[in-house]
PDB file of C-alpha atoms and ligand atoms in Angstrom:
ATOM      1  CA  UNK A   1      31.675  30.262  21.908  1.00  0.00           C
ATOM      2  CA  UNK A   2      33.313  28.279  24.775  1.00  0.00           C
ATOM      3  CA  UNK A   3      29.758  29.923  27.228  1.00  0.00           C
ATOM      4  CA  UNK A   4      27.846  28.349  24.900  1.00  0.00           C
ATOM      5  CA  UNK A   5      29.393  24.895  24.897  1.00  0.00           C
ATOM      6  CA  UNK A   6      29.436  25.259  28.304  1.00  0.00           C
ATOM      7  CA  UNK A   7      25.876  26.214  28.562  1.00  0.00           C
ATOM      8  CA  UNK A   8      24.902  23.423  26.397  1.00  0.00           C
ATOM      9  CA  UNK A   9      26.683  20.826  28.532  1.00  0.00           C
ATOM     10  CA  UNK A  10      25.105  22.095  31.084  1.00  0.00           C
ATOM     11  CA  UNK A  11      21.711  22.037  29.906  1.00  0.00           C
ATOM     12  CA  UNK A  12      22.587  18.050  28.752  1.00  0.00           C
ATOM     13  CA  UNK A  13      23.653  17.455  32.063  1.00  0.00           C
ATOM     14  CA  UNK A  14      19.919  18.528  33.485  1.00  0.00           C
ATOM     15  CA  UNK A  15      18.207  16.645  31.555  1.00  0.00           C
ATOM     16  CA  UNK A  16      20.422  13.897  31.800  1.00  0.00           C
ATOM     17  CA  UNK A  17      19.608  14.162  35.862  1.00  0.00           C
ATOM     18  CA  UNK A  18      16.020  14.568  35.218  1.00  0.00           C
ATOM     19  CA  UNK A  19      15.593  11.308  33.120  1.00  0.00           C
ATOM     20  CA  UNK A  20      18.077   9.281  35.518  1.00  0.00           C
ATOM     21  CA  UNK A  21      16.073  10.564  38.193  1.00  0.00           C
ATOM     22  CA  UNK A  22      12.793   9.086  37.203  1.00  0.00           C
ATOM     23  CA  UNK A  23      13.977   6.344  35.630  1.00  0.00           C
ATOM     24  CA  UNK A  24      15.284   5.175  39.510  1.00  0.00           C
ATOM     25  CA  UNK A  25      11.567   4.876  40.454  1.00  0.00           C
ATOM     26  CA  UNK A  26      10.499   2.717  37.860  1.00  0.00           C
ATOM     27  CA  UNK A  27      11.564  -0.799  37.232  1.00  0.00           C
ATOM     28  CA  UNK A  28      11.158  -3.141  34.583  1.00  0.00           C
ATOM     29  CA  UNK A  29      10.397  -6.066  35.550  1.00  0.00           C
ATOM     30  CA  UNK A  30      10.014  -9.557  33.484  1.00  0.00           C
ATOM     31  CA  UNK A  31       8.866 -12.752  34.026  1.00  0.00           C
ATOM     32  CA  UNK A  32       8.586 -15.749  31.159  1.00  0.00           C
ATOM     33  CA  UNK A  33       7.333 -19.499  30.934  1.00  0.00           C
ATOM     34  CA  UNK A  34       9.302 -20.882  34.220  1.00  0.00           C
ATOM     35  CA  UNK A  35       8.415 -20.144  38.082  1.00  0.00           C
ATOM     36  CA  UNK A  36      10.990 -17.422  38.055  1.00  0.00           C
ATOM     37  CA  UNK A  37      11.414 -13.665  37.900  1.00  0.00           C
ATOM     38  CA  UNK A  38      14.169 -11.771  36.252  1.00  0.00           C
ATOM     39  CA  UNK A  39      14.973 -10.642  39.430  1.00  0.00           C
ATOM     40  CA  UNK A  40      14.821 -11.569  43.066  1.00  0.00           C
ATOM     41  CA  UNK A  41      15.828  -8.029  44.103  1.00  0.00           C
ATOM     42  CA  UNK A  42      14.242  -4.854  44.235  1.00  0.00           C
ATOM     43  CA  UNK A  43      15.799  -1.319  45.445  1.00  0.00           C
ATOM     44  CA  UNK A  44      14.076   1.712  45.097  1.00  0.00           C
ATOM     45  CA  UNK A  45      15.261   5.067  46.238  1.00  0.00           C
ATOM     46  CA  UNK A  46      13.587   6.154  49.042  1.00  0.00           C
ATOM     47  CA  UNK A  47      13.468   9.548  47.539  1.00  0.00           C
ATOM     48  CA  UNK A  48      10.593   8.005  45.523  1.00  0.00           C
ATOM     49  CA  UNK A  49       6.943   9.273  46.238  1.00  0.00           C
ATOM     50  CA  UNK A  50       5.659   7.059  44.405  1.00  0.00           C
ATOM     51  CA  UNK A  51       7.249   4.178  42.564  1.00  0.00           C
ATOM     52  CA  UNK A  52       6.081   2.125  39.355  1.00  0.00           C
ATOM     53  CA  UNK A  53       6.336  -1.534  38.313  1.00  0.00           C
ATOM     54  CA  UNK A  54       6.178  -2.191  34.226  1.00  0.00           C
ATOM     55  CA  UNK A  55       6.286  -5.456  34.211  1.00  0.00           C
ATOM     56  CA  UNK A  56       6.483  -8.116  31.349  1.00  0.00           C
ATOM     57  CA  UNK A  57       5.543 -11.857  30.537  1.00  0.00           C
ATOM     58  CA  UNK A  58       8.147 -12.606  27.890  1.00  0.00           C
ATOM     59  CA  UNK A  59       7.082 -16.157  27.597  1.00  0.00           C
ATOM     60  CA  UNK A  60       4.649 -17.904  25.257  1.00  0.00           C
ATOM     61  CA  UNK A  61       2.383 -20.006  27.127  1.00  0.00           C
ATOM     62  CA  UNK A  62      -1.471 -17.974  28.056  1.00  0.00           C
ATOM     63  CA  UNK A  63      -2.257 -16.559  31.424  1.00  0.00           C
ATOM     64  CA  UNK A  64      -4.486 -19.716  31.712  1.00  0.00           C
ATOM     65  CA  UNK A  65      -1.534 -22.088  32.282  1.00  0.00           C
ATOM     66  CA  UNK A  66       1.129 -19.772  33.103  1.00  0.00           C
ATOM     67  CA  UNK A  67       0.131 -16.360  34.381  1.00  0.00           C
ATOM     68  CA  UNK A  68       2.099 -14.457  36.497  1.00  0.00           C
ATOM     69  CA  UNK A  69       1.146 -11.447  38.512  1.00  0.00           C
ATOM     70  CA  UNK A  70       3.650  -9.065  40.531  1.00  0.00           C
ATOM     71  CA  UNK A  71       2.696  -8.796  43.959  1.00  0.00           C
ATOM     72  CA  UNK A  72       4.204  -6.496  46.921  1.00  0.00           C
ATOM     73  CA  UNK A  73       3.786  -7.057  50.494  1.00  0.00           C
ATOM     74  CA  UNK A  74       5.756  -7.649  53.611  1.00  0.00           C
ATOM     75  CA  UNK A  75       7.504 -10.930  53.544  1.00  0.00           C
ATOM     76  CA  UNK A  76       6.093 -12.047  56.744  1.00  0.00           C
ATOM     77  CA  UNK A  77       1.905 -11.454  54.767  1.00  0.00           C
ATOM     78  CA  UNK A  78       3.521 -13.716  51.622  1.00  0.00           C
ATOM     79  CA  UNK A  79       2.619 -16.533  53.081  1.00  0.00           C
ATOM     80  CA  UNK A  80      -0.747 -16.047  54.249  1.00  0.00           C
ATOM     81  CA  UNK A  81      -1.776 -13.968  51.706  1.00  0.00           C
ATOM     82  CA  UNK A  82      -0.966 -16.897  49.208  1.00  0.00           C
ATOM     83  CA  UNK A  83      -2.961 -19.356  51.136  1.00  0.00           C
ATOM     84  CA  UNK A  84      -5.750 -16.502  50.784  1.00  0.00           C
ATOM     85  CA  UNK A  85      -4.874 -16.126  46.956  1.00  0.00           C
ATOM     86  CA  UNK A  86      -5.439 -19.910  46.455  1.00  0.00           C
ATOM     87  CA  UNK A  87      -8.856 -19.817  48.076  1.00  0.00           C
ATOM     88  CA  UNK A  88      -9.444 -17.199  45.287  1.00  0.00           C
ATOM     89  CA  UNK A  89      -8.528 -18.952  42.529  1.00  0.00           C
ATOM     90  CA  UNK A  90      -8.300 -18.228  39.141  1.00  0.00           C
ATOM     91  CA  UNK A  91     -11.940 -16.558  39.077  1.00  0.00           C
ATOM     92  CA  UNK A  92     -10.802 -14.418  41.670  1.00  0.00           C
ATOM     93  CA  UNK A  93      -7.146 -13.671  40.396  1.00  0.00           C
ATOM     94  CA  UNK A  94      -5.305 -16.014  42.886  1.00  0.00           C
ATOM     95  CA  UNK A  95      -5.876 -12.675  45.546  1.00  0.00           C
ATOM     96  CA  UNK A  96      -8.721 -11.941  48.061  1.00  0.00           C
ATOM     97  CA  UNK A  97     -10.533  -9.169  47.265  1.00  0.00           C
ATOM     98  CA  UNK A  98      -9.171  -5.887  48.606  1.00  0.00           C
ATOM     99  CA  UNK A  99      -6.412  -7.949  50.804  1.00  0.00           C
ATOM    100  CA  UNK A 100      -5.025  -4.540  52.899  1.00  0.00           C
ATOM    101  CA  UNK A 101      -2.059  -6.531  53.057  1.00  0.00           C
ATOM    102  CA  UNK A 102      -1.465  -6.269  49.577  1.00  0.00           C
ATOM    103  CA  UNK A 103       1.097  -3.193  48.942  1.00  0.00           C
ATOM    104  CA  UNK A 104       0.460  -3.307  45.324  1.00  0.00           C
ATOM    105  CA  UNK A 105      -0.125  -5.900  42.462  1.00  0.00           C
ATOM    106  CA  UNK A 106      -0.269  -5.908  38.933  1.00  0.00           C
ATOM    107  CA  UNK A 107      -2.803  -7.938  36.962  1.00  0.00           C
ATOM    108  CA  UNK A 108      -2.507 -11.290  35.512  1.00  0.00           C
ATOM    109  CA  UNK A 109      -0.549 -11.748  32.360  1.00  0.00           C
ATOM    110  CA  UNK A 110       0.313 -14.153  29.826  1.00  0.00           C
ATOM    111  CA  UNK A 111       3.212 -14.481  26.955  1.00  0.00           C
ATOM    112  CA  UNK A 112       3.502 -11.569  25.186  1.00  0.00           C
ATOM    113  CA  UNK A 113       1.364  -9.160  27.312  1.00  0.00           C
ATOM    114  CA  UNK A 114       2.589  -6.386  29.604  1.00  0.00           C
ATOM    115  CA  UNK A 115       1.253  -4.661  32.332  1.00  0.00           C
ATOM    116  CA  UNK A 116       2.380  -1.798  35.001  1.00  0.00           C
ATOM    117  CA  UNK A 117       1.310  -0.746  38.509  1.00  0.00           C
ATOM    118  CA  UNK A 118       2.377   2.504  40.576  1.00  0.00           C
ATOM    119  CA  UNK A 119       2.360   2.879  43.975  1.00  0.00           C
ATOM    120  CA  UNK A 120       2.856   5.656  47.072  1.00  0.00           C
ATOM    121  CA  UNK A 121       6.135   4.616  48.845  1.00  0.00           C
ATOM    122  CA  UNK A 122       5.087   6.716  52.150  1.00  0.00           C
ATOM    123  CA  UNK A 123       3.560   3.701  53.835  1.00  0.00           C
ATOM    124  CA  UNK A 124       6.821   1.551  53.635  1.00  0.00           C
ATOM    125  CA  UNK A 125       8.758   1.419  57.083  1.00  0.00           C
ATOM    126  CA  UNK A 126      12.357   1.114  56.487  1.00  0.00           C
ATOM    127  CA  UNK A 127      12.609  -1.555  59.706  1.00  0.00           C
ATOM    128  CA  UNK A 128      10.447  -3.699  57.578  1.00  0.00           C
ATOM    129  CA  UNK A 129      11.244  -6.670  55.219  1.00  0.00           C
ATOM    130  CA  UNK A 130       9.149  -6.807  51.992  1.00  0.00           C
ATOM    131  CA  UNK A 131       8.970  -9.321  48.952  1.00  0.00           C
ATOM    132  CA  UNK A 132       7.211  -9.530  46.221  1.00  0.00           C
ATOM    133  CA  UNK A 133       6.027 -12.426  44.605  1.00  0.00           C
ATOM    134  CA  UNK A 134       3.727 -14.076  42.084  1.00  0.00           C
ATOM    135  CA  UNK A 135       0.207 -15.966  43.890  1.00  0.00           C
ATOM    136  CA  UNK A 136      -0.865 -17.320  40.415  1.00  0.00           C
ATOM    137  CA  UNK A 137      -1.347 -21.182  41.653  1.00  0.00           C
ATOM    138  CA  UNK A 138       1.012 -20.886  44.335  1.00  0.00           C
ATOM    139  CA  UNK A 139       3.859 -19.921  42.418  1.00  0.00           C
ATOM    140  CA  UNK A 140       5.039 -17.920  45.251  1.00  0.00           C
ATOM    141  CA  UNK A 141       6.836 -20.818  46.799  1.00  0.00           C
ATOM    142  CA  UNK A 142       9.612 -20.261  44.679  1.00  0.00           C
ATOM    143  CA  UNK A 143       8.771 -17.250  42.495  1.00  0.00           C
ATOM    144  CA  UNK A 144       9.635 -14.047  44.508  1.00  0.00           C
ATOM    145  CA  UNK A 145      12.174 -11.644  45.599  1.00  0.00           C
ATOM    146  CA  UNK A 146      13.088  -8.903  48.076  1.00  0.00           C
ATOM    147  CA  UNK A 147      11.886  -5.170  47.599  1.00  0.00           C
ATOM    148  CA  UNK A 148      13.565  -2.417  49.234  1.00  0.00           C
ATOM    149  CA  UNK A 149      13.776   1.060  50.143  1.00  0.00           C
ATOM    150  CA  UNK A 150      17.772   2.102  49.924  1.00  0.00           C
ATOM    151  CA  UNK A 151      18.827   5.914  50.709  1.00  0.00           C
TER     152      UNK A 151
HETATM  153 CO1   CO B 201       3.707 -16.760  38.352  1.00  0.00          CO
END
């Protein structure tokens, strides 16, 4: 009897591991009606092939007048690649077309919608600083946060 419990504890404890395992390489993020991100930072264990973004507009307003996207690059790119974003526009989803700088980015969203992007960690360096951000009509200037690699 006391094997079994013991077995069975065990067994919890794996897939206990498991879950808390993947869960580390995916992060919820959310975002609502204001120039701000429920977050400014990001950690990810390195350990992470592959890392995913679910991220959330919890506000009301439409993606017309207050979209936000989730953007990933190195901090020093933010800037230009928002000046790039705004030449863009809305038709173009406030991001040039296959920007290489871009690390990963989620689509547009509005209140009440969700969205998710995964990405391979392997091109990360850990010498390098990286944000992410939002380019929907500049909203960068004030609505992003640090992303890093820890482990
Ligand atoms: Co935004």
């Amino acid at each position: 009897m006391k094997t079994m419990k013991r077995l069975a504890a065990t067994l919890v404890t794996a897939i206990i591991s498991q879950a808390a395992f993947a869960n580390e390489c995916t992060v919820d993020v959310e975002a609502g009606d204001a120039l701000s991100f429920n977050t400014t930072k990001i950690e990810i264990p390195a350990s992470c092939a592959n890392a995913t973004i679910n991220f959330k507009h919890t506000g009301r307003l439409p993606a017309a007048a207050m979209g936000h996207n989730w953007v990933l690059a190195k901090t020093a790119d933010l800037q230009p690649i928002q000046n790039d974003g705004n030449v863009a526009g809305a038709a173009g989803g406030y991001l040039k077309a296959d920007d290489p700088r871009v690390i990963a980015a989620t689509a547009i969203i509005g209140g009440g919608e969700s969205t998710s992007v995964t990405f391979a960690t392997g091109g990360l360096n850990a010498g390098d600083a990286y944000s992410f951000f939002c380019t929907v009509m500049s909203h960068s200037v004030v609505m992003k946060g640090t992303f890093a690699l820890k482990g």
